[in-house]
Amino acid sequence: QSALTQPRSVSGSPGQSVTISCTGTSSDVANYNFVSWYQQYPGKAPKLMIYDVTKRPSGVPDRFSGSKSDKTASLTISGLQAEDEADYYCCSYAGSYTQVFGTGTKVTVL
Amino acid sequence: EVQLLESGGGLVQPGESLRLSCAASGFTFDNYAMSWVRQAPGKGLEWVANVGDSGATTYYADSVKGRFTISRDNSKNMVFLQMNSLRVEDTAVYYCAGGQWLVSPFDYWGQGTLVAVSS
């Protein structure tokens, strides 16, 4: 149950696109299409942004998109906005009804 | 409106026990699997445990297996986390979270309760 690997931080100017990677193993990310992404503001609870690799819950802007290739999942934020500045965590099903989170990425809007 | 309200956090010494509670409302509680997720100060999220919709099945992270017990009471729309033999490294904000199945993402989150383990 080792944490998935994410870059510590990414940044971009308003209107640009940023992509956050999430690298796991053949036991989690590569083996299941159950990758989700969460947005967290300081002192607040996480919020589900993407689930099942590519799906967006109702109310999440379509600027947020997800993808996966083998052991690496990615979250892309297109048309970056000031309100997107937050921490983002990936999460994958890891078998035997367990879940594993990523190390987290801080997104900074320049 | 969906609400998850955690309680029971506090300051304890290493080796002591604590029981967290989470009261749910605004959704069909017994149709959802429930989990506890924790976040140490300044650190990332860590899945701790989950319980199936009936309460019959429970699963744990290796870091808490044998020390923590998750349970639920569907008659009261509540989920619990009994934490025994607490360690300094268990210090964290503990979130209650809900997803439709045990493999599902976490649709609903509480605001968290802080557990501090220190001598």
Coordinates of C-alpha atoms in Angstrom, one line a residue:
Chain A
Q1 CA 0.0 0.0 0.0
S2 CA 2.6 2.6 -1.1
A3 CA 1.3 6.0 -2.0
L4 CA 0.9 6.8 -5.7
T5 CA 3.6 9.3 -6.9
Q6 CA 2.6 12.8 -7.9
P7 CA 4.7 15.9 -8.6
R8 CA 5.0 18.1 -5.5
S9 CA 3.8 21.2 -7.5
V10 CA 2.8 22.5 -10.9
S11 CA 2.0 26.0 -12.0
G12 CA 0.6 27.9 -14.9
S13 CA -0.8 31.3 -15.9
P14 CA -4.5 32.0 -16.2
G15 CA -5.9 30.5 -19.4
Q16 CA -3.1 28.0 -19.7
S17 CA -3.3 24.2 -19.3
V18 CA -1.6 22.2 -16.6
T19 CA -1.3 18.4 -16.2
I20 CA -0.7 16.5 -13.0
S21 CA 0.6 12.9 -13.3
C22 CA -0.1 10.1 -10.9
T23 CA 2.1 7.1 -11.1
G24 CA 1.3 3.8 -9.5
T25 CA 2.0 0.1 -10.1
S26 CA 0.6 -2.9 -11.8
S27 CA -1.4 -3.6 -8.6
D28 CA -3.4 -0.4 -8.7
V29 CA -3.5 2.2 -11.4
A30 CA -2.5 -0.1 -14.3
N31 CA -4.9 -2.9 -13.2
Y32 CA -8.1 -1.0 -12.6
N33 CA -10.1 1.8 -14.2
F34 CA -11.0 3.1 -10.8
V35 CA -8.8 6.2 -10.6
S36 CA -10.3 9.3 -9.0
W37 CA -9.1 12.9 -8.4
Y38 CA -9.8 15.2 -5.5
Q39 CA -9.4 19.0 -5.1
Q40 CA -8.7 20.3 -1.6
Y41 CA -8.5 23.9 -0.4
P42 CA -6.5 24.6 2.8
G43 CA -8.4 23.6 5.9
K44 CA -11.3 22.1 3.8
A45 CA -12.5 18.7 3.0
P46 CA -11.5 17.1 -0.4
K47 CA -14.0 17.3 -3.3
L48 CA -14.4 14.7 -6.0
M49 CA -13.4 16.1 -9.4
I50 CA -12.9 13.0 -11.6
Y51 CA -13.9 9.3 -11.1
D52 CA -13.4 6.1 -13.1
V53 CA -10.4 7.7 -14.8
T54 CA -12.3 10.1 -17.1
K55 CA -15.8 10.8 -15.7
R56 CA -16.8 14.2 -14.2
P57 CA -19.5 14.4 -11.4
S58 CA -22.3 16.8 -12.0
G59 CA -21.2 20.4 -11.4
V60 CA -17.5 19.9 -12.1
P61 CA -16.4 22.2 -14.9
D62 CA -15.4 20.5 -18.2
R63 CA -12.1 22.2 -17.9
F64 CA -11.1 19.2 -15.7
S65 CA -10.4 16.0 -17.6
G66 CA -8.7 12.7 -16.7
S67 CA -6.8 10.0 -18.6
K68 CA -4.7 7.0 -18.0
S69 CA -1.9 5.1 -19.7
D70 CA -0.6 1.9 -18.1
K71 CA 0.7 2.8 -14.6
T72 CA 0.2 6.6 -14.9
A73 CA -3.0 8.5 -14.6
S74 CA -3.3 12.2 -15.4
L75 CA -5.5 15.2 -14.5
T76 CA -5.5 18.1 -17.0
I77 CA -6.9 21.5 -16.1
S78 CA -7.5 23.5 -19.2
G79 CA -8.1 27.3 -19.2
L80 CA -6.6 27.6 -15.7
Q81 CA -8.5 30.0 -13.4
A82 CA -7.5 31.6 -10.1
E83 CA -10.0 29.4 -8.2
D84 CA -8.2 26.3 -9.4
E85 CA -5.3 27.0 -7.1
A86 CA -5.5 24.1 -4.6
D87 CA -4.0 20.7 -3.7
Y88 CA -5.0 17.8 -5.9
Y89 CA -4.9 14.1 -5.0
C90 CA -5.3 11.1 -7.1
C91 CA -6.7 7.9 -5.7
S92 CA -6.8 4.3 -7.1
Y93 CA -8.5 1.1 -6.2
A94 CA -5.7 -1.3 -5.1
G95 CA -7.5 -4.6 -4.9
S96 CA -9.1 -6.4 -2.0
Y97 CA -11.4 -3.5 -1.4
T98 CA -8.6 -1.1 -0.5
Q99 CA -7.8 2.3 -1.9
V100 CA -4.5 4.2 -2.2
F101 CA -4.0 8.0 -2.5
G102 CA -1.3 9.9 -4.3
T103 CA 1.2 12.1 -2.6
G104 CA -0.6 15.3 -3.6
T105 CA 0.2 18.2 -6.0
K106 CA -0.1 21.9 -5.2
V107 CA -1.4 23.8 -8.2
T108 CA -0.3 27.5 -8.3
V109 CA -1.9 30.0 -10.6
L110 CA 0.7 32.6 -11.5
Chain B
E1 CA -28.4 18.4 1.5
V2 CA -25.8 15.7 2.3
Q3 CA -24.1 16.1 5.6
L4 CA -21.4 14.0 7.3
L5 CA -20.5 15.3 10.8
E6 CA -17.6 13.7 12.6
S7 CA -17.0 13.9 16.3
G8 CA -14.9 12.3 19.0
G9 CA -11.5 13.7 18.2
G10 CA -9.1 15.0 20.9
L11 CA -5.7 14.8 22.5
V12 CA -4.6 11.4 23.9
Q13 CA -1.4 9.8 25.0
P14 CA 0.4 7.0 23.1
G15 CA -1.2 3.6 23.8
E16 CA -4.6 5.1 24.6
S17 CA -7.9 4.6 22.8
L18 CA -10.4 6.9 21.1
R19 CA -13.7 6.3 19.3
L20 CA -14.7 8.5 16.4
S21 CA -18.3 8.9 15.2
C22 CA -19.8 10.2 12.0
A23 CA -23.5 11.1 11.7
A24 CA -24.9 11.0 8.1
S25 CA -27.9 12.7 6.6
G26 CA -29.3 13.8 3.3
F27 CA -28.7 10.5 1.4
T28 CA -29.8 6.9 1.6
F29 CA -27.1 5.8 4.2
D30 CA -27.6 2.1 4.0
N31 CA -27.0 2.1 0.2
Y32 CA -23.5 3.5 0.7
A33 CA -20.2 2.1 1.7
M34 CA -18.4 4.3 4.3
S35 CA -14.8 5.0 4.8
W36 CA -12.4 6.8 7.1
V37 CA -9.6 8.8 5.4
R38 CA -7.0 10.7 7.4
Q39 CA -4.5 13.5 6.8
A40 CA -1.5 14.2 9.0
P41 CA -0.6 17.8 9.6
G42 CA 0.8 19.2 6.4
K43 CA 0.7 15.8 4.7
G44 CA -1.4 14.0 2.1
L45 CA -4.5 11.9 2.3
E46 CA -4.4 8.3 3.5
W47 CA -7.2 5.8 3.2
V48 CA -7.7 4.1 6.7
A49 CA -10.7 1.7 6.5
N50 CA -14.0 1.0 4.9
V51 CA -17.2 -0.8 5.7
G52 CA -19.8 -2.2 3.3
D53 CA -23.4 -1.0 3.2
S54 CA -24.7 -3.7 5.5
G55 CA -21.7 -3.5 7.9
A56 CA -20.8 -7.2 7.2
T57 CA -17.5 -6.5 5.5
T58 CA -14.7 -4.3 6.6
Y59 CA -11.2 -3.6 5.2
Y60 CA -8.2 -1.8 6.6
A61 CA -4.9 -0.2 5.6
D62 CA -1.9 -2.1 6.8
S63 CA -0.9 0.8 9.0
V64 CA -3.9 0.4 11.2
K65 CA -4.8 -3.3 10.9
G66 CA -5.3 -5.0 14.2
R67 CA -5.6 -1.6 16.1
F68 CA -8.5 0.1 14.5
T69 CA -12.1 -1.2 14.0
I70 CA -14.7 0.4 11.7
S71 CA -18.4 -0.3 12.2
R72 CA -21.8 1.2 11.3
D73 CA -25.3 1.5 12.7
N74 CA -27.7 1.8 9.9
S75 CA -30.6 2.4 12.3
K76 CA -28.9 5.6 13.4
N77 CA -27.2 6.5 10.1
M78 CA -23.8 6.5 11.9
V79 CA -20.3 5.1 11.2
F80 CA -17.7 4.6 13.9
L81 CA -13.9 4.2 14.1
Q82 CA -12.6 2.6 17.3
M83 CA -8.9 3.4 17.6
N84 CA -6.8 1.4 20.1
S85 CA -3.1 1.4 20.9
L86 CA -2.7 4.9 19.4
R87 CA 0.7 6.0 18.2
V88 CA 2.2 9.4 17.6
E89 CA 2.0 8.8 13.9
D90 CA -1.8 8.4 14.0
T91 CA -2.0 12.2 14.6
A92 CA -4.2 13.5 11.8
V93 CA -7.5 15.0 10.8
Y94 CA -9.9 12.0 10.3
Y95 CA -12.5 12.4 7.6
C96 CA -15.6 10.3 7.2
A97 CA -16.4 9.7 3.5
G98 CA -19.0 7.8 1.5
G99 CA -19.1 6.1 -1.8
Q100 CA -21.7 3.9 -3.4
W101 CA -19.6 0.7 -3.3
L102 CA -16.4 -0.4 -1.7
V103 CA -14.6 0.2 -4.9
S104 CA -16.3 3.5 -5.6
P105 CA -14.8 7.0 -5.3
F106 CA -15.7 9.1 -2.3
D107 CA -18.7 11.2 -3.3
Y108 CA -19.3 12.7 0.2
W109 CA -17.0 14.0 2.8
G110 CA -17.3 15.3 6.3
Q111 CA -15.3 18.3 7.6
G112 CA -13.0 16.1 9.7
T113 CA -12.1 15.7 13.4
L114 CA -8.6 16.2 14.7
V115 CA -6.9 13.4 16.6
A116 CA -3.6 14.3 18.4
V117 CA -1.5 11.6 20.0
S118 CA 1.2 13.0 22.2
S119 CA 2.9 12.4 25.5

